[in-house]
mmCIF file of C-alpha atoms and ligand atoms in Angstrom:
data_model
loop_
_atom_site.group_PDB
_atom_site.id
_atom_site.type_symbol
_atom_site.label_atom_id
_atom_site.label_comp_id
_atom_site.label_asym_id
_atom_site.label_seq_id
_atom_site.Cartn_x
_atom_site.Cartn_y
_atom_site.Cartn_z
ATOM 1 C CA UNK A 1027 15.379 61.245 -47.781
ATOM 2 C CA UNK A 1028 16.947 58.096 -49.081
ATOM 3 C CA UNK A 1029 19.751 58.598 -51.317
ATOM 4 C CA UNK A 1030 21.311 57.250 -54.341
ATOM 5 C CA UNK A 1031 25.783 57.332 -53.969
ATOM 6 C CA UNK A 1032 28.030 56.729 -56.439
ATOM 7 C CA UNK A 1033 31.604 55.111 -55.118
ATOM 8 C CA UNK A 1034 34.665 54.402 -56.842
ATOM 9 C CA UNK A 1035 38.258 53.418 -56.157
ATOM 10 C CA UNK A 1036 40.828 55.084 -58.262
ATOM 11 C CA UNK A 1037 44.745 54.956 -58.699
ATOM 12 C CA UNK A 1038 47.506 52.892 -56.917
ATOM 13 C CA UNK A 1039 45.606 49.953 -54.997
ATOM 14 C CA UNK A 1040 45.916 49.123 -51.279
ATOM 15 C CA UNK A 1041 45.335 46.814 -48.654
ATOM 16 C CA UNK A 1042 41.534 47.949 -46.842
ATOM 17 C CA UNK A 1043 39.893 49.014 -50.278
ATOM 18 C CA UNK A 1044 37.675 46.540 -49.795
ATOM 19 C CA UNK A 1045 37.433 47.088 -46.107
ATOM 20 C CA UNK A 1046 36.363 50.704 -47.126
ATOM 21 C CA UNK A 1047 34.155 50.042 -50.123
ATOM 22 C CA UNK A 1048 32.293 47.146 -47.745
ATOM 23 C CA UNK A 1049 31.738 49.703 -44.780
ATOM 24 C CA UNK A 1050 30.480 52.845 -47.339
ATOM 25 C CA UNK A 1051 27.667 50.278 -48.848
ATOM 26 C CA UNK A 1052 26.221 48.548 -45.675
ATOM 27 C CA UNK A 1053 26.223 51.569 -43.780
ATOM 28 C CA UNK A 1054 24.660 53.107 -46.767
ATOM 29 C CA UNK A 1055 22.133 50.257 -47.373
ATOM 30 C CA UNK A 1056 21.197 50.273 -43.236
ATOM 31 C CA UNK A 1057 20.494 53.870 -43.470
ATOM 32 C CA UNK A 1058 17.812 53.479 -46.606
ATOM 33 C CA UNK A 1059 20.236 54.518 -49.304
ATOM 34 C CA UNK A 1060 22.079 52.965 -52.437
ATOM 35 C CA UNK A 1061 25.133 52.445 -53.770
ATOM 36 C CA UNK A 1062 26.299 52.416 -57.583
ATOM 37 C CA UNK A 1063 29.773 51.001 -57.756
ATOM 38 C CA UNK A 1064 31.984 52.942 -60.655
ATOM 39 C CA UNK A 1065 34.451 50.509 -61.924
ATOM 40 C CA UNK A 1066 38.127 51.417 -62.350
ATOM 41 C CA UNK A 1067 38.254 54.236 -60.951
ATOM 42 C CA UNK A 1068 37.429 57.709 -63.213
ATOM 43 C CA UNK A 1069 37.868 55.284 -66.707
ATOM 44 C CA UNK A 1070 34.417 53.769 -64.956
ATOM 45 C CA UNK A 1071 32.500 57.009 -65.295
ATOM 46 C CA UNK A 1072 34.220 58.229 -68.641
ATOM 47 C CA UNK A 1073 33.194 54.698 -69.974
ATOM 48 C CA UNK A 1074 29.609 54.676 -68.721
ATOM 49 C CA UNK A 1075 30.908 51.328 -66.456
ATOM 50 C CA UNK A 1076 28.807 50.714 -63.064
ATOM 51 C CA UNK A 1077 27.332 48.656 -61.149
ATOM 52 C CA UNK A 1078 25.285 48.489 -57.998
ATOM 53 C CA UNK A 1079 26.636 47.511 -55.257
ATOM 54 C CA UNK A 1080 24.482 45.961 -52.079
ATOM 55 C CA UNK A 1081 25.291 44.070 -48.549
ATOM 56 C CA UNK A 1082 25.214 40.626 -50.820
ATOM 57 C CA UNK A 1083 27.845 42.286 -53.269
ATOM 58 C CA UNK A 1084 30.241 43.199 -50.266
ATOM 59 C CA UNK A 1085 29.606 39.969 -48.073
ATOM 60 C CA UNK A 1086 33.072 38.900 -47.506
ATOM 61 C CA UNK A 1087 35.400 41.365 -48.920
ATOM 62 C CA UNK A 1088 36.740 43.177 -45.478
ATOM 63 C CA UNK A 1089 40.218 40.881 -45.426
ATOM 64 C CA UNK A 1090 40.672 40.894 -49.062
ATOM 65 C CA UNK A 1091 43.467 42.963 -50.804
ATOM 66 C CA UNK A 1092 42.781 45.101 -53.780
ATOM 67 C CA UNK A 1093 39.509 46.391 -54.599
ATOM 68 C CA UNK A 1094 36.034 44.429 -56.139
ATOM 69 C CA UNK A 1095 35.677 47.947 -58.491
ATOM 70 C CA UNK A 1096 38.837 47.794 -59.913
ATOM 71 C CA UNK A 1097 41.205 50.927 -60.409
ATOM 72 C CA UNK A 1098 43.035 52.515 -62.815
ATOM 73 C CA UNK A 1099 45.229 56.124 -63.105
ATOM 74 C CA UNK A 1100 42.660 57.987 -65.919
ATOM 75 C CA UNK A 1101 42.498 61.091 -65.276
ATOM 76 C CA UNK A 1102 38.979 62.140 -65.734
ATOM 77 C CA UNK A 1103 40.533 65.524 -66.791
ATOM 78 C CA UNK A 1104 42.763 64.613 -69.893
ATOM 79 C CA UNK A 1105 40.921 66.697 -71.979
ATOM 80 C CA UNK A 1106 37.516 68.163 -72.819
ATOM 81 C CA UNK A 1107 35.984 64.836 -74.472
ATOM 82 C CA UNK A 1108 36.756 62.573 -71.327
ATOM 83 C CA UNK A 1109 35.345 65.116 -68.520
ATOM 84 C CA UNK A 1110 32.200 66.010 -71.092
ATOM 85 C CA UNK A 1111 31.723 61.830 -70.995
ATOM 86 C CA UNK A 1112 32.326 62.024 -67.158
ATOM 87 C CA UNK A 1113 30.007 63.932 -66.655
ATOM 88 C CA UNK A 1114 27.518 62.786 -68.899
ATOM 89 C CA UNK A 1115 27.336 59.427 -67.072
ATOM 90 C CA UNK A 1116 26.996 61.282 -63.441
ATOM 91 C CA UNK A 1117 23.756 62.693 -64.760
ATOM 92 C CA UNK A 1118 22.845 59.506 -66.420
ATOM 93 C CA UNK A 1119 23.911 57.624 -63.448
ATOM 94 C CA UNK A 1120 21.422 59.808 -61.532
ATOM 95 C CA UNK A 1121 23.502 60.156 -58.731
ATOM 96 C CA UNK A 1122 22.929 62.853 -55.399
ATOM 97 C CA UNK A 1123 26.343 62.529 -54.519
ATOM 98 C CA UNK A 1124 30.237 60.646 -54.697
ATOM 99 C CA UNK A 1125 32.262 59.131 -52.843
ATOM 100 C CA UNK A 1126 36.182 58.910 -54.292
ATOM 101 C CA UNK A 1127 38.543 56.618 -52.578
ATOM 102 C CA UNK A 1128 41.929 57.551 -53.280
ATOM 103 C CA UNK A 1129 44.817 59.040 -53.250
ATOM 104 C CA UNK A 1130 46.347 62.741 -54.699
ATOM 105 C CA UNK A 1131 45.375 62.399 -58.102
ATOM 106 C CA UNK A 1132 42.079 60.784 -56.957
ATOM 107 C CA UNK A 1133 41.010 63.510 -54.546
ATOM 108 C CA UNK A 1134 42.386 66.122 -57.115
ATOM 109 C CA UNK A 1135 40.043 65.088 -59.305
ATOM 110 C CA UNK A 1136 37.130 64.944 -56.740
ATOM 111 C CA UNK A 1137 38.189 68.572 -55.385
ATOM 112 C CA UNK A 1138 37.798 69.917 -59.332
ATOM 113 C CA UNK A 1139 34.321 68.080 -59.203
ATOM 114 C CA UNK A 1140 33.441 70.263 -56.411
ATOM 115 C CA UNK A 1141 34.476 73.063 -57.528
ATOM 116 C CA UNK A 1142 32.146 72.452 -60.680
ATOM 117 C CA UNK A 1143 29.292 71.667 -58.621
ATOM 118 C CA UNK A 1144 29.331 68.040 -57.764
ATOM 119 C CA UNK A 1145 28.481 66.642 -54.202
ATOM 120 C CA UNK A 1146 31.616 64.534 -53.427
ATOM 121 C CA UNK A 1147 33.298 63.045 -50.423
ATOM 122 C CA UNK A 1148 36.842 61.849 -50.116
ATOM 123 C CA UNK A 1149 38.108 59.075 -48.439
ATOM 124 C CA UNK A 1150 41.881 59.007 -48.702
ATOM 125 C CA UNK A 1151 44.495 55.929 -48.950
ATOM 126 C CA UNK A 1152 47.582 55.108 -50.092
ATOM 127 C CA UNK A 1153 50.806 52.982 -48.783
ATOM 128 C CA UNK A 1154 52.553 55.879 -49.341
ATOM 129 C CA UNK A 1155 50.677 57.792 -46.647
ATOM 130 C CA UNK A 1156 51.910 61.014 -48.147
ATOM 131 C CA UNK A 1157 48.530 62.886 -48.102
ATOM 132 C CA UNK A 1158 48.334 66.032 -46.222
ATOM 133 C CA UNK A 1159 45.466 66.631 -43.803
ATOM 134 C CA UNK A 1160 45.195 63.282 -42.519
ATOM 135 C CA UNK A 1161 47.520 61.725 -40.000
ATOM 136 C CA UNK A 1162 47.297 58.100 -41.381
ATOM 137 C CA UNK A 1163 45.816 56.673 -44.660
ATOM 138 C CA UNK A 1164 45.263 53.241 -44.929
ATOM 139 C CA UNK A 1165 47.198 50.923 -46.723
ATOM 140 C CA UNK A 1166 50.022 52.306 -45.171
ATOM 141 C CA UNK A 1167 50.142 49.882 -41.956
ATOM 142 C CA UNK A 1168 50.379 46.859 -44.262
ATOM 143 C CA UNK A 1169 53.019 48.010 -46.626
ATOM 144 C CA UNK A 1170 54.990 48.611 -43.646
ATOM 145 C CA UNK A 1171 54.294 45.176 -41.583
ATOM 146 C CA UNK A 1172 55.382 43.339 -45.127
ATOM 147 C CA UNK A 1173 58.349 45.448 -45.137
ATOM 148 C CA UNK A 1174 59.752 44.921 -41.880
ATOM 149 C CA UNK A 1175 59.239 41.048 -42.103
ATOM 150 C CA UNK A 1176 61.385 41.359 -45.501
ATOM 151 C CA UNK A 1177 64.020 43.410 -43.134
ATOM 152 C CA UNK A 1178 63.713 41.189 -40.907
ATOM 153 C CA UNK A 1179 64.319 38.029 -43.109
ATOM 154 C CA UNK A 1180 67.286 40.220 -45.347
ATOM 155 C CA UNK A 1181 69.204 40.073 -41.803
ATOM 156 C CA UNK A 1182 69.841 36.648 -41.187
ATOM 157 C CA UNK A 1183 70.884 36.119 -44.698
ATOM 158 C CA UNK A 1184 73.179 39.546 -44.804
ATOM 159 C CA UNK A 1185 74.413 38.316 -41.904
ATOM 160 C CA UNK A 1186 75.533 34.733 -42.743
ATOM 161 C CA UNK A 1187 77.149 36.224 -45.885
ATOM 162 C CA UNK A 1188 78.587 39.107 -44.785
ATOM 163 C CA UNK A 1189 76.766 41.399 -47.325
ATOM 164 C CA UNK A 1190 75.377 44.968 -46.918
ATOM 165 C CA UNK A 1191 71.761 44.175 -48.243
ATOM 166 C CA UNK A 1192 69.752 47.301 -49.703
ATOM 167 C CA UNK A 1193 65.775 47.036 -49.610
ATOM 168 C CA UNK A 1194 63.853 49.292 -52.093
ATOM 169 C CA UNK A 1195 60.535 49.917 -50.874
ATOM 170 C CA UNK A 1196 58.030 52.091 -52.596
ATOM 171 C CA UNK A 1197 57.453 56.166 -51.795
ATOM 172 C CA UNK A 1198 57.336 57.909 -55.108
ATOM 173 C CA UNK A 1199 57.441 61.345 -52.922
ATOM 174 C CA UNK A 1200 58.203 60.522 -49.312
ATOM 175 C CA UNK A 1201 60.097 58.005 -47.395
ATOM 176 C CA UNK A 1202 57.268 56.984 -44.984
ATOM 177 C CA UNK A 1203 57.677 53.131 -45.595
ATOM 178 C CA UNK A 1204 61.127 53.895 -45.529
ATOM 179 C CA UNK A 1205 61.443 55.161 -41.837
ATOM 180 C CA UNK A 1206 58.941 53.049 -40.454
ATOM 181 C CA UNK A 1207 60.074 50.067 -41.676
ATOM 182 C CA UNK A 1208 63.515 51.031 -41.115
ATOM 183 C CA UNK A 1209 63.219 51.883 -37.572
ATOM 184 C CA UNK A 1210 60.837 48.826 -37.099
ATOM 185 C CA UNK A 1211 63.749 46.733 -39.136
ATOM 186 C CA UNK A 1212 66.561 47.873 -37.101
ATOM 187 C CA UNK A 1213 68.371 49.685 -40.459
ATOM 188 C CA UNK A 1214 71.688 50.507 -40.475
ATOM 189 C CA UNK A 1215 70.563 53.232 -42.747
ATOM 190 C CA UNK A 1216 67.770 54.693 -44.736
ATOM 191 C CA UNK A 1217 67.235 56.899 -48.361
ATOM 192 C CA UNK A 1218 64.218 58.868 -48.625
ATOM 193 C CA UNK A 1219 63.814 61.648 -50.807
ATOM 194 C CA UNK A 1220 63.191 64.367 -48.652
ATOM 195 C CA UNK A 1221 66.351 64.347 -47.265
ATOM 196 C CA UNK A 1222 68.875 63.971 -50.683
ATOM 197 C CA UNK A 1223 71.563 61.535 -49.587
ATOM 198 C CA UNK A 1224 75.164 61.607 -49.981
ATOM 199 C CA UNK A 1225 77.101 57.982 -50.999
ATOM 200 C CA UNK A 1226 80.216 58.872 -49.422
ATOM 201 C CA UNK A 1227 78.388 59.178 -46.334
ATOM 202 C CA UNK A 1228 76.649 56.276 -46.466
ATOM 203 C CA UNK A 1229 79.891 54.133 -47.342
ATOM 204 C CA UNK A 1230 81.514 55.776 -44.143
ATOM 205 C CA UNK A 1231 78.588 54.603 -41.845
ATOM 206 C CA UNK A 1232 78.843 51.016 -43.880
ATOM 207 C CA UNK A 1233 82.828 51.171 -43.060
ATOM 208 C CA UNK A 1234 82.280 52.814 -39.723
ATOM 209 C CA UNK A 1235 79.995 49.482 -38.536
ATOM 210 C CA UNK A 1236 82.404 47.042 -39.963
ATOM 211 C CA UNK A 1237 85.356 48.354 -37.692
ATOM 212 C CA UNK A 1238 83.078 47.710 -34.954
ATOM 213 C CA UNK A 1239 82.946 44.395 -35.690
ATOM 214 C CA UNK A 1240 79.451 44.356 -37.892
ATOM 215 C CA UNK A 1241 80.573 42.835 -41.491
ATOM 216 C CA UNK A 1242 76.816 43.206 -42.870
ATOM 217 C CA UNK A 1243 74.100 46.066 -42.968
ATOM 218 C CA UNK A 1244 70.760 46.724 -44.004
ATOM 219 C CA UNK A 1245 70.366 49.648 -46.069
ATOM 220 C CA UNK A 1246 66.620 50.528 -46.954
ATOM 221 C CA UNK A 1247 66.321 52.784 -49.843
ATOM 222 C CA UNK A 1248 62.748 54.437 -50.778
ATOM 223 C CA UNK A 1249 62.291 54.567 -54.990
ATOM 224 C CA UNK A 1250 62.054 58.021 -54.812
ATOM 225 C CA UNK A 1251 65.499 58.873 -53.153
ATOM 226 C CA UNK A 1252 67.451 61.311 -54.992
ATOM 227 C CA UNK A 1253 71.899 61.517 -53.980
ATOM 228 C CA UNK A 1254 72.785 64.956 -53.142
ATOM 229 C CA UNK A 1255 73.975 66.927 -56.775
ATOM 230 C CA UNK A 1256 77.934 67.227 -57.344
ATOM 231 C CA UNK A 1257 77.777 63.560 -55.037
ATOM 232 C CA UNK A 1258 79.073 61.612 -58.027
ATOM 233 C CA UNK A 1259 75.579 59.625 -58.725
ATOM 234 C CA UNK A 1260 73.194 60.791 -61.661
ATOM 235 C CA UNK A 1261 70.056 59.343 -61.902
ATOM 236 C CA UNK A 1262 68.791 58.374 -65.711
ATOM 237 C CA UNK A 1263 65.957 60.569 -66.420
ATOM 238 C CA UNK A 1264 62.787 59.593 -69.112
ATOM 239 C CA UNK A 1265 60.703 56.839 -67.950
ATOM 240 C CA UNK A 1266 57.064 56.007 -68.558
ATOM 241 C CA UNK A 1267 54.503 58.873 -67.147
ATOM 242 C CA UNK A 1268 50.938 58.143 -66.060
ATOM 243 C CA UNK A 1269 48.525 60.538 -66.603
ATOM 244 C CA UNK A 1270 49.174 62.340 -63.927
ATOM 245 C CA UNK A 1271 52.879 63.253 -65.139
ATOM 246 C CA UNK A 1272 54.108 61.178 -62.439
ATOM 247 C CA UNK A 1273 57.354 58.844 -63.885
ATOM 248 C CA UNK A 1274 57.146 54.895 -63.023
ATOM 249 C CA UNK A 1275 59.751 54.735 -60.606
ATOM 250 C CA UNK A 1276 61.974 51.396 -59.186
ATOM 251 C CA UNK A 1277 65.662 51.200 -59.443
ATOM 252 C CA UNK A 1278 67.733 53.397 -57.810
ATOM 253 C CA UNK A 1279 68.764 50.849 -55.676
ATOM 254 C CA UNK A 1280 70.607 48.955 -57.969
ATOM 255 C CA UNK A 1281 72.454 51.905 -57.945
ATOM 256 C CA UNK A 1282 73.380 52.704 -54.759
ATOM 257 C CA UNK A 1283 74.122 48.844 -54.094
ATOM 258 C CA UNK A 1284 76.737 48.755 -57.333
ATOM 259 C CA UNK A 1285 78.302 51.794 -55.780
ATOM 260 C CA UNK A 1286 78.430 50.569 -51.982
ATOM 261 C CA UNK A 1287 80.299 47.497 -53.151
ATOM 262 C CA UNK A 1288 82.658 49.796 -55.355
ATOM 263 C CA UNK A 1289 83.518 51.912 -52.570
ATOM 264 C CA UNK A 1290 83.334 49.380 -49.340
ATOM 265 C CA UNK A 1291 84.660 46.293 -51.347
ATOM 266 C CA UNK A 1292 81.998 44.351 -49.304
ATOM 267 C CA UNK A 1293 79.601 42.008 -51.400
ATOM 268 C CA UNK A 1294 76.240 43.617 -51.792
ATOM 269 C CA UNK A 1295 72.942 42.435 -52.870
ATOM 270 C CA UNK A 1296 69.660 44.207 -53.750
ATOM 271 C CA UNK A 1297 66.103 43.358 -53.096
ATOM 272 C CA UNK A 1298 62.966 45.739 -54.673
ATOM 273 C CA UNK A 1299 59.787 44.728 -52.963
ATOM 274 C CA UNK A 1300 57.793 46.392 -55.240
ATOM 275 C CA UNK A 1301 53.994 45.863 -55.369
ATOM 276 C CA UNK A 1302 54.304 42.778 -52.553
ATOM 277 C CA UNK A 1303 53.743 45.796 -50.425
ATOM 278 C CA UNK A 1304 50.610 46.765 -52.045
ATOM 279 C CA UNK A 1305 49.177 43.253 -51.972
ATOM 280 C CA UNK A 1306 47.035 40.788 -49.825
ATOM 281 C CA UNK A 1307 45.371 41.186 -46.717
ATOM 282 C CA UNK A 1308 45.362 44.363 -44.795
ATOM 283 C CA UNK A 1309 46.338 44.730 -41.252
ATOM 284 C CA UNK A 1310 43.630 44.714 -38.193
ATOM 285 C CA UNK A 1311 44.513 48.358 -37.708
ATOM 286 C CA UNK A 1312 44.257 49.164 -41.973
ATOM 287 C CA UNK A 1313 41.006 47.354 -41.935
ATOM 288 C CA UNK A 1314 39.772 49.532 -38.811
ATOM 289 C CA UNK A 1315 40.715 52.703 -40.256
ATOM 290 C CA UNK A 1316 39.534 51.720 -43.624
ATOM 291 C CA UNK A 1317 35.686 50.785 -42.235
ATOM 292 C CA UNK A 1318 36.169 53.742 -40.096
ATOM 293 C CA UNK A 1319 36.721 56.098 -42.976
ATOM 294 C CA UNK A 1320 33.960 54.403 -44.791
ATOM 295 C CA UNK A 1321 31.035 55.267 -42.539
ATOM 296 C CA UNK A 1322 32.333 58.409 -41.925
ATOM 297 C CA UNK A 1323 32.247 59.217 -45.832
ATOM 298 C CA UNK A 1324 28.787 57.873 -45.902
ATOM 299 C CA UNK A 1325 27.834 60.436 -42.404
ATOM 300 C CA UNK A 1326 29.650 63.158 -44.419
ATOM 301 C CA UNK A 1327 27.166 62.664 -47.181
ATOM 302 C CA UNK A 1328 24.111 62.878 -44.688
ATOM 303 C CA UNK A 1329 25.375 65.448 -42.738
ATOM 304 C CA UNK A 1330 25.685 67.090 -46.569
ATOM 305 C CA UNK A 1331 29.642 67.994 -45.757
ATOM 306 C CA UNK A 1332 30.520 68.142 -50.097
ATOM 307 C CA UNK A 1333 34.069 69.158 -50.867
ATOM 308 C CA UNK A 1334 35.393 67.617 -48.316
ATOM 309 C CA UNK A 1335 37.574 64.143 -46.986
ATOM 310 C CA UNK A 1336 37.611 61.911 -44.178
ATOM 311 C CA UNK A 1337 40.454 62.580 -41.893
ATOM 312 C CA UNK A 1338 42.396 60.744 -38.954
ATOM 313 C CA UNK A 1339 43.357 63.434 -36.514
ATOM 314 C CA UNK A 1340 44.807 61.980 -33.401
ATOM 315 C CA UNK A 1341 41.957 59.069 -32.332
ATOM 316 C CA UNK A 1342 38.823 60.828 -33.951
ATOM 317 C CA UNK A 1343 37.773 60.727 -37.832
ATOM 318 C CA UNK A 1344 36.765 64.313 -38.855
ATOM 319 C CA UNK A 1345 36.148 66.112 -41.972
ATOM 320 C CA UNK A 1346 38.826 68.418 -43.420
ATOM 321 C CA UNK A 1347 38.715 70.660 -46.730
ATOM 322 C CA UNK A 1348 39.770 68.470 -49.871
ATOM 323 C CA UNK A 1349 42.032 71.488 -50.963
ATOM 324 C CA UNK A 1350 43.443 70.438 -47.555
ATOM 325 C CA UNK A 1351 44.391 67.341 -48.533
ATOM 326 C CA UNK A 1352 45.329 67.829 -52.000
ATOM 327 C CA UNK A 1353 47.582 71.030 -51.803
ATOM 328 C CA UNK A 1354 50.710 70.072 -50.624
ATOM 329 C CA UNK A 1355 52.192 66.759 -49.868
ATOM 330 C CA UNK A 1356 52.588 65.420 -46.209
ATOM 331 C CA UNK A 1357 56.697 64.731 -46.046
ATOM 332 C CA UNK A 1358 58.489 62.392 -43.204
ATOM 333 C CA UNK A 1359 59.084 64.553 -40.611
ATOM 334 C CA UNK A 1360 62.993 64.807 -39.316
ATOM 335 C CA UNK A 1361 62.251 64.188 -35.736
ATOM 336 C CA UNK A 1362 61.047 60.419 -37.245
ATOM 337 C CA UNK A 1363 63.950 60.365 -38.677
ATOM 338 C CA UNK A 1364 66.304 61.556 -36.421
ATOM 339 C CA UNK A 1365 65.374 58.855 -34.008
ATOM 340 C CA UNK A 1366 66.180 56.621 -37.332
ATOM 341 C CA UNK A 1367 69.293 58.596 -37.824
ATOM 342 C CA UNK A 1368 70.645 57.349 -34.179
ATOM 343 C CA UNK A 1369 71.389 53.529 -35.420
ATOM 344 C CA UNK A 1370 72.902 54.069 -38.447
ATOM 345 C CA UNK A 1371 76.421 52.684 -38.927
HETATM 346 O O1 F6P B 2385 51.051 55.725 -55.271
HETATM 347 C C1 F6P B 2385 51.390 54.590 -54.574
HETATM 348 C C2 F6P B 2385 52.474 53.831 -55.274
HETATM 349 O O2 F6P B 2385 52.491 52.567 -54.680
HETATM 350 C C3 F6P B 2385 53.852 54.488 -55.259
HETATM 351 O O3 F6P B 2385 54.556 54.247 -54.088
HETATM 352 C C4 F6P B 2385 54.501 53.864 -56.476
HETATM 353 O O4 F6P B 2385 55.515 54.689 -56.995
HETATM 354 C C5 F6P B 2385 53.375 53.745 -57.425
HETATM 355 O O5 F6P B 2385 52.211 53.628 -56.654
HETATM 356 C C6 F6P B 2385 53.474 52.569 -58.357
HETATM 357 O O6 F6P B 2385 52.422 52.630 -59.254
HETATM 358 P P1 F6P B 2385 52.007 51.529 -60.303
HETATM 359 O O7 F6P B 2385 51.173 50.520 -59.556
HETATM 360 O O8 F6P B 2385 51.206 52.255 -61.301
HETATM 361 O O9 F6P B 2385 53.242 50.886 -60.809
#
């Protein structure tokens, strides 16, 4: 029986949206079905804002960055008024079932949907790749190709000047970008905030690699990072909070670079890469995973597997429980980063 699906994109963008959004509707349309696209992610359903999406509407879109729908961090469950409008336009909508692209806050959402009774599927994504139950989520590859060609372009220029240069990359929770791109980049050392990090230290393994004859380093710092208490660096507390309650990070390594040069006396420069990572064309293996995950949502929904997400376990997409997903969130884990751990200073 040919079915009517609702999609939308919600939160942080990410390279292979499109890719995603693209696969969900053709495989959709080529299996006698249609798509309404929600724009902006839950705002699109509290506001009543849709519109259908077909092969035409997606012709093109696999290499592009960001997402045709649009996205935004509302939280369809602010309060009473905004899920009672939600809700309100599902019915109106007419819709048998959803499909959420997204990340924690997304699928959090889309798990409470369930709950109440709604058919939805999650696909998940994020650069961060911090979501449990999955072993990848696209988005991720790409931040960390951009990443290591900023590490890799920092080293020349460290080099010629003799500088320690510190990279912020994002990873609000986890230092995934941070290891991968580290280790890719050849870092002389890497902050991530699972693993609170002590400035003396890291000024000893600066020191240590300039005795051996190395006057620069690359330090790559993920925004979250937090220094070990007692270690002589507070972080300011009180910035802007989404909806979700999480803070707007991006920072902390002007920090960390100030107090390097303090302590080592060698010149140090900072570079945030902020939401380059999150832009432009995704990588052949996001856009792969991305279509991947999108006709896998789309089986899901035949196969009538609600309450669930589309996973990447090893080589095979499969579905996993969304309270999988959303529960807890997937850290770095130290064997990554002990291999990191071996080249610093
Ligand atoms: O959730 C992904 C992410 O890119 C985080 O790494 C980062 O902290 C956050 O989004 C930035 O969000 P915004 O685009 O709202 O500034």
């Amino acid at each position: 029986m040919a079915m009517k699906m609702g999609v939308l994109t919600g939160g942080g963008d990410c390279p292979g949206l499109n890719a995603a959004l693209r696969a969900v509707v053709k495989h959709a349309e080529r299996s006698g079905d249609s798509i309404l696209g929600i724009k902006n992610g839950w705002a699109g359903l509290i506001q009543g804002q849709c519109e259908p999406l077909t092969e035409y509407s997606v012709s093109g879109i696999l290499p592009k960055g960001g997402t045709i729908l649009g996205t935004s961090r509302t939280n369809l469950f602010k309060n009473a008024e905004t899920l009672q409008r939600g809700l309100a336009n599902y019915s109106r909508f007419g819709l048998d079932a959803l499909i959420a692209i997204g990340g924690e806050d997304t699928l959090g959402v889309a798990l409470k949907l369930h709950e109440g009774g709604i058919k939805v599927v999650g696909v998940p994504k994020t650069i961060d790749n911090d979501l449990s139950g999955t072993d990848f989520t696209f988005g991720f590859d790409t931040a960390v190709y951009i990443a290591t060609e900023a590490i890799d372009r920092l080293h020349s220029t460290a080099e010629a000047h003799h500088r320690v240069m510190v990279v912020e990359v994002m990873g609000r929770h986890t230092g995934w970008i941070a290891v991968y791109s580290g280790i890719a980049g050849g870092a002389d050392g890497i902050l991530i905030p699972e693993h609170p990090f002590d400035i003396a230290e890291l000024c000893e393994q600066v020191k240590r690699r300039q005795s051996r004859g190395k006057d620069f380093s690359i330090i790559v710092v993920a925004e979250g990072a937090k220094p070990k208490e007692g270690g002589g660096i507070t972080l300011t507390k009180g910035g802007a909070r989404d909806e979700f309650g999480h803070e707007r990070l991006g920072g902390i390594s002007n920090i960390v670079g100030a107090e390097i040069e303090r302590r080592t006396g060698i010149e140090t420069r900072v570079t945030i890469l902020g939401h380059v990572q999150r832009g432009g064309t995704p990588t052949p293996f996001d856009r792969i995973l991305a279509t991947r995950c999108g006709v896998s949502a789309v089986n899901q929904v035949h196969e009538g597997k609600f309450g669930t997400m589309v996973a990447m376990r090893g080589q095979t997409i499969v579905a996993v429980p969304l309270s999988e997903a959303v529960g807890q969130i997937k850290q770095v884990n130290m064997e990554l980063f002990d291999v990191a751990r071996v080249f610093f200073g």
